[in-house]
Structure formats: structure tokens, C-alpha cells
JSON list of C-alpha atoms and ligand atoms in Angstrom, two decimals:
[
{"chain": "A", "resi": 1, "resn": "MET", "atom": "CA", "xyz": [80.15, 6.09, 145.95]},
{"chain": "A", "resi": 2, "resn": "THR", "atom": "CA", "xyz": [83.21, 6.01, 148.18]},
{"chain": "A", "resi": 3, "resn": "SER", "atom": "CA", "xyz": [83.25, 6.26, 151.98]},
{"chain": "A", "resi": 4, "resn": "LEU", "atom": "CA", "xyz": [84.69, 9.37, 153.45]},
{"chain": "A", "resi": 5, "resn": "ARG", "atom": "CA", "xyz": [85.59, 10.24, 156.99]},
{"chain": "A", "resi": 6, "resn": "ILE", "atom": "CA", "xyz": [86.50, 13.85, 157.80]},
{"chain": "A", "resi": 7, "resn": "GLN", "atom": "CA", "xyz": [86.31, 16.19, 160.79]},
{"chain": "A", "resi": 8, "resn": "VAL", "atom": "CA", "xyz": [84.05, 19.12, 160.23]},
{"chain": "A", "resi": 9, "resn": "ASN", "atom": "CA", "xyz": [84.00, 21.92, 162.86]},
{"chain": "A", "resi": 10, "resn": "GLY", "atom": "CA", "xyz": [85.43, 19.43, 165.39]},
{"chain": "A", "resi": 11, "resn": "GLN", "atom": "CA", "xyz": [82.90, 16.60, 164.71]},
{"chain": "A", "resi": 12, "resn": "SER", "atom": "CA", "xyz": [83.73, 13.40, 162.98]},
{"chain": "A", "resi": 13, "resn": "VAL", "atom": "CA", "xyz": [81.69, 12.85, 159.82]},
{"chain": "A", "resi": 14, "resn": "ASP", "atom": "CA", "xyz": [81.30, 9.53, 158.04]},
{"chain": "A", "resi": 15, "resn": "THR", "atom": "CA", "xyz": [79.51, 9.68, 154.71]},
{"chain": "A", "resi": 16, "resn": "ASP", "atom": "CA", "xyz": [79.60, 8.34, 151.20]},
{"chain": "A", "resi": 17, "resn": "VAL", "atom": "CA", "xyz": [80.35, 10.62, 148.25]},
{"chain": "A", "resi": 18, "resn": "ALA", "atom": "CA", "xyz": [80.70, 10.24, 144.55]},
{"chain": "A", "resi": 19, "resn": "PRO", "atom": "CA", "xyz": [84.26, 10.64, 143.30]},
{"chain": "A", "resi": 20, "resn": "THR", "atom": "CA", "xyz": [83.25, 13.76, 141.52]},
{"chain": "A", "resi": 21, "resn": "THR", "atom": "CA", "xyz": [81.60, 15.50, 144.52]},
{"chain": "A", "resi": 22, "resn": "LEU", "atom": "CA", "xyz": [83.17, 18.84, 145.25]},
{"chain": "A", "resi": 23, "resn": "LEU", "atom": "CA", "xyz": [83.87, 19.68, 148.89]},
{"chain": "A", "resi": 24, "resn": "ILE", "atom": "CA", "xyz": [81.62, 22.74, 148.71]},
{"chain": "A", "resi": 25, "resn": "ASP", "atom": "CA", "xyz": [78.73, 20.54, 147.54]},
{"chain": "A", "resi": 26, "resn": "LEU", "atom": "CA", "xyz": [79.27, 18.14, 150.42]},
{"chain": "A", "resi": 27, "resn": "LEU", "atom": "CA", "xyz": [79.30, 20.99, 152.92]},
{"chain": "A", "resi": 28, "resn": "ARG", "atom": "CA", "xyz": [76.32, 22.89, 151.59]},
{"chain": "A", "resi": 29, "resn": "GLY", "atom": "CA", "xyz": [74.31, 19.83, 150.63]},
{"chain": "A", "resi": 30, "resn": "PRO", "atom": "CA", "xyz": [74.30, 16.71, 152.82]},
{"chain": "A", "resi": 31, "resn": "LEU", "atom": "CA", "xyz": [76.01, 18.53, 155.73]},
{"chain": "A", "resi": 32, "resn": "GLY", "atom": "CA", "xyz": [73.75, 21.55, 155.52]},
{"chain": "A", "resi": 33, "resn": "LEU", "atom": "CA", "xyz": [76.52, 24.05, 156.26]},
{"chain": "A", "resi": 34, "resn": "THR", "atom": "CA", "xyz": [75.32, 26.82, 153.99]},
{"chain": "A", "resi": 35, "resn": "GLY", "atom": "CA", "xyz": [77.41, 29.50, 155.53]},
{"chain": "A", "resi": 36, "resn": "THR", "atom": "CA", "xyz": [80.12, 28.57, 153.00]},
{"chain": "A", "resi": 37, "resn": "HIS", "atom": "CA", "xyz": [78.88, 30.45, 150.01]},
{"chain": "A", "resi": 38, "resn": "GLN", "atom": "CA", "xyz": [78.95, 29.35, 146.38]},
{"chain": "A", "resi": 39, "resn": "GLY", "atom": "CA", "xyz": [79.79, 32.22, 144.06]},
{"chain": "A", "resi": 40, "resn": "CYS", "atom": "CA", "xyz": [81.82, 31.59, 140.84]},
{"chain": "A", "resi": 41, "resn": "ASP", "atom": "CA", "xyz": [82.45, 27.88, 141.22]},
{"chain": "A", "resi": 42, "resn": "THR", "atom": "CA", "xyz": [85.68, 28.49, 139.30]},
{"chain": "A", "resi": 43, "resn": "ALA", "atom": "CA", "xyz": [88.09, 29.32, 142.23]},
{"chain": "A", "resi": 44, "resn": "GLN", "atom": "CA", "xyz": [87.99, 33.04, 141.59]},
{"chain": "A", "resi": 45, "resn": "CYS", "atom": "CA", "xyz": [85.73, 34.73, 144.17]},
{"chain": "A", "resi": 46, "resn": "GLY", "atom": "CA", "xyz": [86.78, 33.09, 147.42]},
{"chain": "A", "resi": 47, "resn": "ALA", "atom": "CA", "xyz": [83.26, 33.00, 148.90]},
{"chain": "A", "resi": 48, "resn": "CYS", "atom": "CA", "xyz": [83.64, 29.26, 149.41]},
{"chain": "A", "resi": 49, "resn": "THR", "atom": "CA", "xyz": [86.88, 29.43, 151.48]},
{"chain": "A", "resi": 50, "resn": "VAL", "atom": "CA", "xyz": [87.20, 27.03, 154.37]},
{"chain": "A", "resi": 51, "resn": "LEU", "atom": "CA", "xyz": [90.21, 25.90, 156.45]},
{"chain": "A", "resi": 52, "resn": "ILE", "atom": "CA", "xyz": [91.63, 22.52, 155.86]},
{"chain": "A", "resi": 53, "resn": "ASP", "atom": "CA", "xyz": [94.06, 21.54, 158.62]},
{"chain": "A", "resi": 54, "resn": "GLY", "atom": "CA", "xyz": [94.20, 25.27, 159.42]},
{"chain": "A", "resi": 55, "resn": "GLN", "atom": "CA", "xyz": [94.99, 26.46, 155.87]},
{"chain": "A", "resi": 56, "resn": "ALA", "atom": "CA", "xyz": [92.53, 28.51, 153.78]},
{"chain": "A", "resi": 57, "resn": "VAL", "atom": "CA", "xyz": [91.31, 26.61, 150.76]},
{"chain": "A", "resi": 58, "resn": "LYS", "atom": "CA", "xyz": [88.61, 27.34, 148.19]},
{"chain": "A", "resi": 59, "resn": "SER", "atom": "CA", "xyz": [86.19, 24.46, 148.70]},
{"chain": "A", "resi": 60, "resn": "CYS", "atom": "CA", "xyz": [84.94, 24.67, 145.11]},
{"chain": "A", "resi": 61, "resn": "SER", "atom": "CA", "xyz": [88.40, 23.74, 143.87]},
{"chain": "A", "resi": 62, "resn": "LEU", "atom": "CA", "xyz": [88.68, 20.49, 145.86]},
{"chain": "A", "resi": 63, "resn": "LEU", "atom": "CA", "xyz": [87.08, 17.13, 145.63]},
{"chain": "A", "resi": 64, "resn": "ALA", "atom": "CA", "xyz": [85.42, 16.06, 148.96]},
{"chain": "A", "resi": 65, "resn": "LEU", "atom": "CA", "xyz": [87.59, 12.88, 148.81]},
{"chain": "A", "resi": 66, "resn": "GLN", "atom": "CA", "xyz": [90.70, 15.06, 148.92]},
{"chain": "A", "resi": 67, "resn": "ALA", "atom": "CA", "xyz": [89.66, 16.04, 152.39]},
{"chain": "A", "resi": 68, "resn": "GLN", "atom": "CA", "xyz": [89.69, 12.43, 153.52]},
{"chain": "A", "resi": 69, "resn": "GLY", "atom": "CA", "xyz": [91.05, 12.19, 157.11]},
{"chain": "A", "resi": 70, "resn": "ARG", "atom": "CA", "xyz": [91.54, 15.97, 157.42]},
{"chain": "A", "resi": 71, "resn": "ALA", "atom": "CA", "xyz": [90.03, 18.63, 159.59]},
{"chain": "A", "resi": 72, "resn": "VAL", "atom": "CA", "xyz": [87.70, 21.09, 157.84]},
{"chain": "A", "resi": 73, "resn": "THR", "atom": "CA", "xyz": [86.56, 24.31, 159.47]},
{"chain": "A", "resi": 74, "resn": "THR", "atom": "CA", "xyz": [83.73, 26.32, 158.01]},
{"chain": "A", "resi": 75, "resn": "VAL", "atom": "CA", "xyz": [82.41, 29.74, 159.16]},
{"chain": "A", "resi": 76, "resn": "GLU", "atom": "CA", "xyz": [79.92, 27.88, 161.33]},
{"chain": "A", "resi": 77, "resn": "GLY", "atom": "CA", "xyz": [82.92, 26.59, 163.29]},
{"chain": "A", "resi": 78, "resn": "LEU", "atom": "CA", "xyz": [84.31, 30.02, 164.18]},
{"chain": "A", "resi": 79, "resn": "ALA", "atom": "CA", "xyz": [82.00, 31.04, 167.12]},
{"chain": "A", "resi": 80, "resn": "ARG", "atom": "CA", "xyz": [82.39, 29.31, 170.45]},
{"chain": "A", "resi": 81, "resn": "GLY", "atom": "CA", "xyz": [78.74, 28.64, 171.42]},
{"chain": "A", "resi": 82, "resn": "ASP", "atom": "CA", "xyz": [77.06, 32.01, 171.66]},
{"chain": "A", "resi": 83, "resn": "THR", "atom": "CA", "xyz": [80.34, 33.83, 171.76]},
{"chain": "A", "resi": 84, "resn": "LEU", "atom": "CA", "xyz": [81.35, 35.28, 168.37]},
{"chain": "A", "resi": 85, "resn": "HIS", "atom": "CA", "xyz": [84.92, 34.83, 167.18]},
{"chain": "A", "resi": 86, "resn": "PRO", "atom": "CA", "xyz": [87.02, 37.96, 167.35]},
{"chain": "A", "resi": 87, "resn": "LEU", "atom": "CA", "xyz": [86.94, 38.17, 163.56]},
{"chain": "A", "resi": 88, "resn": "GLN", "atom": "CA", "xyz": [83.17, 38.08, 163.54]},
{"chain": "A", "resi": 89, "resn": "GLU", "atom": "CA", "xyz": [83.03, 40.85, 166.26]},
{"chain": "A", "resi": 90, "resn": "ALA", "atom": "CA", "xyz": [85.60, 42.86, 164.32]},
{"chain": "A", "resi": 91, "resn": "PHE", "atom": "CA", "xyz": [83.79, 42.68, 160.99]},
{"chain": "A", "resi": 92, "resn": "ILE", "atom": "CA", "xyz": [80.65, 43.91, 162.76]},
{"chain": "A", "resi": 93, "resn": "ALA", "atom": "CA", "xyz": [82.45, 46.70, 164.61]},
{"chain": "A", "resi": 94, "resn": "CYS", "atom": "CA", "xyz": [84.40, 47.92, 161.50]},
{"chain": "A", "resi": 95, "resn": "HIS", "atom": "CA", "xyz": [81.55, 47.62, 159.11]},
{"chain": "A", "resi": 96, "resn": "GLY", "atom": "CA", "xyz": [83.52, 45.11, 157.03]},
{"chain": "A", "resi": 97, "resn": "LEU", "atom": "CA", "xyz": [80.48, 43.99, 155.08]},
{"chain": "A", "resi": 98, "resn": "GLN", "atom": "CA", "xyz": [77.38, 45.15, 153.29]},
{"chain": "A", "resi": 99, "resn": "CYS", "atom": "CA", "xyz": [75.50, 42.31, 151.65]},
{"chain": "A", "resi": 100, "resn": "GLY", "atom": "CA", "xyz": [77.67, 39.75, 153.45]},
{"chain": "A", "resi": 101, "resn": "PHE", "atom": "CA", "xyz": [77.96, 37.27, 150.61]},
{"chain": "A", "resi": 102, "resn": "CYS", "atom": "CA", "xyz": [81.74, 37.41, 150.65]},
{"chain": "A", "resi": 103, "resn": "THR", "atom": "CA", "xyz": [82.01, 37.58, 154.41]},
{"chain": "A", "resi": 104, "resn": "PRO", "atom": "CA", "xyz": [82.36, 33.90, 155.28]},
{"chain": "A", "resi": 105, "resn": "GLY", "atom": "CA", "xyz": [85.17, 33.45, 152.80]},
{"chain": "A", "resi": 106, "resn": "MET", "atom": "CA", "xyz": [86.88, 36.69, 153.92]},
{"chain": "A", "resi": 107, "resn": "MET", "atom": "CA", "xyz": [86.75, 35.55, 157.52]},
{"chain": "A", "resi": 108, "resn": "MET", "atom": "CA", "xyz": [88.09, 32.08, 156.81]},
{"chain": "A", "resi": 109, "resn": "SER", "atom": "CA", "xyz": [90.93, 33.44, 154.66]},
{"chain": "A", "resi": 110, "resn": "ALA", "atom": "CA", "xyz": [91.67, 35.94, 157.46]},
{"chain": "A", "resi": 111, "resn": "CYS", "atom": "CA", "xyz": [91.57, 33.14, 160.03]},
{"chain": "A", "resi": 112, "resn": "GLY", "atom": "CA", "xyz": [94.02, 31.08, 158.06]},
{"chain": "A", "resi": 113, "resn": "LEU", "atom": "CA", "xyz": [96.34, 34.14, 157.92]},
{"chain": "A", "resi": 114, "resn": "LEU", "atom": "CA", "xyz": [96.10, 34.79, 161.69]},
{"chain": "A", "resi": 115, "resn": "ARG", "atom": "CA", "xyz": [96.98, 31.21, 162.45]},
{"chain": "A", "resi": 116, "resn": "GLN", "atom": "CA", "xyz": [100.19, 31.63, 160.64]},
{"chain": "A", "resi": 117, "resn": "VAL", "atom": "CA", "xyz": [100.87, 35.33, 161.29]},
{"chain": "A", "resi": 118, "resn": "PRO", "atom": "CA", "xyz": [99.07, 36.50, 164.40]},
{"chain": "A", "resi": 119, "resn": "GLN", "atom": "CA", "xyz": [100.06, 40.18, 163.98]},
{"chain": "A", "resi": 120, "resn": "PRO", "atom": "CA", "xyz": [100.05, 40.72, 160.26]},
{"chain": "A", "resi": 121, "resn": "SER", "atom": "CA", "xyz": [100.78, 43.98, 158.44]},
{"chain": "A", "resi": 122, "resn": "ASP", "atom": "CA", "xyz": [98.16, 45.57, 156.24]},
{"chain": "A", "resi": 123, "resn": "ALA", "atom": "CA", "xyz": [100.20, 44.34, 153.24]},
{"chain": "A", "resi": 124, "resn": "GLN", "atom": "CA", "xyz": [100.06, 40.75, 154.54]},
{"chain": "A", "resi": 125, "resn": "ILE", "atom": "CA", "xyz": [96.38, 41.00, 155.08]},
{"chain": "A", "resi": 126, "resn": "ALA", "atom": "CA", "xyz": [95.82, 42.34, 151.53]},
{"chain": "A", "resi": 127, "resn": "ASP", "atom": "CA", "xyz": [97.99, 39.48, 150.29]},
{"chain": "A", "resi": 128, "resn": "ALA", "atom": "CA", "xyz": [96.00, 36.87, 152.13]},
{"chain": "A", "resi": 129, "resn": "LEU", "atom": "CA", "xyz": [92.67, 38.27, 150.91]},
{"chain": "A", "resi": 130, "resn": "GLU", "atom": "CA", "xyz": [93.76, 38.68, 147.34]},
{"chain": "A", "resi": 131, "resn": "GLY", "atom": "CA", "xyz": [91.72, 35.71, 146.23]},
{"chain": "A", "resi": 132, "resn": "ASN", "atom": "CA", "xyz": [88.53, 36.96, 147.93]},
{"chain": "A", "resi": 133, "resn": "LEU", "atom": "CA", "xyz": [86.33, 39.36, 145.98]},
{"chain": "A", "resi": 134, "resn": "CYS", "atom": "CA", "xyz": [83.89, 41.80, 147.49]},
{"chain": "A", "resi": 135, "resn": "ARG", "atom": "CA", "xyz": [81.48, 43.67, 145.30]},
{"chain": "A", "resi": 136, "resn": "CYS", "atom": "CA", "xyz": [80.04, 45.86, 147.98]},
{"chain": "A", "resi": 137, "resn": "THR", "atom": "CA", "xyz": [82.37, 47.46, 150.45]},
{"chain": "A", "resi": 138, "resn": "GLY", "atom": "CA", "xyz": [85.82, 47.88, 149.03]},
{"chain": "A", "resi": 139, "resn": "TYR", "atom": "CA", "xyz": [88.50, 46.44, 151.17]},
{"chain": "A", "resi": 140, "resn": "VAL", "atom": "CA", "xyz": [89.54, 49.16, 153.60]},
{"chain": "A", "resi": 141, "resn": "ASN", "atom": "CA", "xyz": [87.03, 48.20, 156.39]},
{"chain": "A", "resi": 142, "resn": "ILE", "atom": "CA", "xyz": [87.76, 44.50, 155.86]},
{"chain": "A", "resi": 143, "resn": "VAL", "atom": "CA", "xyz": [91.54, 45.01, 156.36]},
{"chain": "A", "resi": 144, "resn": "ALA", "atom": "CA", "xyz": [90.72, 47.12, 159.43]},
{"chain": "A", "resi": 145, "resn": "ALA", "atom": "CA", "xyz": [88.56, 44.31, 160.79]},
{"chain": "A", "resi": 146, "resn": "VAL", "atom": "CA", "xyz": [91.31, 41.82, 160.47]},
{"chain": "A", "resi": 147, "resn": "GLN", "atom": "CA", "xyz": [93.71, 44.20, 162.23]},
{"chain": "A", "resi": 148, "resn": "GLN", "atom": "CA", "xyz": [91.13, 44.73, 165.05]},
{"chain": "A", "resi": 149, "resn": "ALA", "atom": "CA", "xyz": [90.65, 40.99, 165.47]},
{"chain": "A", "resi": 150, "resn": "ALA", "atom": "CA", "xyz": [94.45, 40.43, 165.56]},
{"chain": "A", "resi": 151, "resn": "GLN", "atom": "CA", "xyz": [94.83, 43.06, 168.26]},
{"chain": "A", "resi": 152, "resn": "ALA", "atom": "CA", "xyz": [91.87, 41.67, 170.27]},
{"chain": "A", "resi": 153, "resn": "MET", "atom": "CA", "xyz": [93.36, 38.14, 170.13]},
{"chain": "A", "resi": 154, "resn": "ALA", "atom": "CA", "xyz": [96.85, 39.40, 171.07]},
{"chain": "A", "resi": 155, "resn": "ALA", "atom": "CA", "xyz": [95.33, 41.22, 174.08]},
{"chain": "A", "resi": 156, "resn": "THR", "atom": "CA", "xyz": [93.59, 38.09, 175.33]},
{"chain": "A", "resi": 157, "resn": "GLY", "atom": "CA", "xyz": [96.06, 35.46, 174.10]},
{"chain": "A", "resi": 158, "resn": "GLU", "atom": "CA", "xyz": [93.37, 33.80, 172.11]},
{"chain": "A", "resi": 159, "resn": "LYS", "atom": "CA", "xyz": [94.53, 31.79, 169.06]},
{"chain": "A", "resi": 160, "resn": "ALA", "atom": "CA", "xyz": [92.79, 32.02, 165.74]},
{"chain": "B", "resi": 1, "resn": "FES", "atom": "S1", "xyz": [82.82, 29.66, 144.69]},
{"chain": "B", "resi": 1, "resn": "FES", "atom": "FE1", "xyz": [84.83, 28.94, 145.06]},
{"chain": "B", "resi": 1, "resn": "FES", "atom": "S2", "xyz": [86.07, 30.59, 144.60]},
{"chain": "B", "resi": 1, "resn": "FES", "atom": "FE2", "xyz": [84.08, 31.26, 143.96]},
{"chain": "B", "resi": 2, "resn": "FES", "atom": "S1", "xyz": [79.79, 42.53, 151.40]},
{"chain": "B", "resi": 2, "resn": "FES", "atom": "FE1", "xyz": [78.70, 42.07, 149.52]},
{"chain": "B", "resi": 2, "resn": "FES", "atom": "S2", "xyz": [80.14, 41.07, 148.34]},
{"chain": "B", "resi": 2, "resn": "FES", "atom": "FE2", "xyz": [81.29, 41.71, 149.98]}
]
């Protein structure tokens, strides 16, 4: 086991992990953050996407130790207390989900995009969500949700 210190959703976490522990297994297991979903485990579905230092990363494709000293944001870190993040509001308003399995990963990829490109085009959104698969809805409402969130944040000056 090796000691690991990371920030998770703004809180410092000190723990011990095996060298082979994947970040997703640390998040969903010892840290109990099951909002990050485990789909393919082979970096194809995007359900496990989190932000590391603000960039969207598939947490099944990373060892926990590779996050040493870095800031990890999971879907649980999006809301501010009882106030949903604009992306969460927009996914609800635009019906950007059905079963919801892909939704945490979609929102984290979208969040990573909006941090870099606050007013993206539909093509940029499609590009950013290319690695996130949805088996239920198709992608039209998801893209609309990201656009709605971008507009809501532009109106209030809120940063992703
Ligand atoms: S579980 Fe990580 S990409 Fe599918
Ligand atoms: S809403 Fe079911 S997989 Fe996307």
C-alpha cells in the first residue's frame, strides 16, 4: 500500500491505496462516491468521467496514485449545497436523460468543456461528449442541455 493525498470535491483526503487501485475504485469504494458510474471499465463509455484539475478524465483509465496531489471533482461536487449546478438544472429541463446511467459522466465532460469554452458551439459540445455513450436518449437533448447551462452561466457570470 502507498499513501495518497488528493483533494476530492474540495476536501483533502489522506488514504492508503494499492499501486494497482484504479481511481474509479477508490472513489466508488472507500470514498463512497457512487455517483461516478462504472460501465465498460475499458475507457469506452465515459460513465466514469471526473474532473482532474478541471479536465475531464475517465477514472477507469487512471491509477489512483496518478491523482496524487491533484484536485478531483466528481458529480457529487457539482451542486452547491441544496442548489443544483446549472448543468444539473439544464439536464432536467431539457430531458437530457432517461435511465441516467450516463448522466454523471456526461455532466462532468460538459463541465470540463465549459471551463475551457464557456460558450461552445453545438459542434464543440458534440466533440467534447464524443467519448460518452448514451444508450437511451440520443444526444440532441443532451447537447441542448449543455447549451442551456452555458447560457444560464453566461447570464449570471457563474463559472463552470
Ligand atoms: S467505465 Fe470508464 S469509460 Fe466506461
Ligand atoms: S440516459 Fe440511459 S444511458 Fe444515457
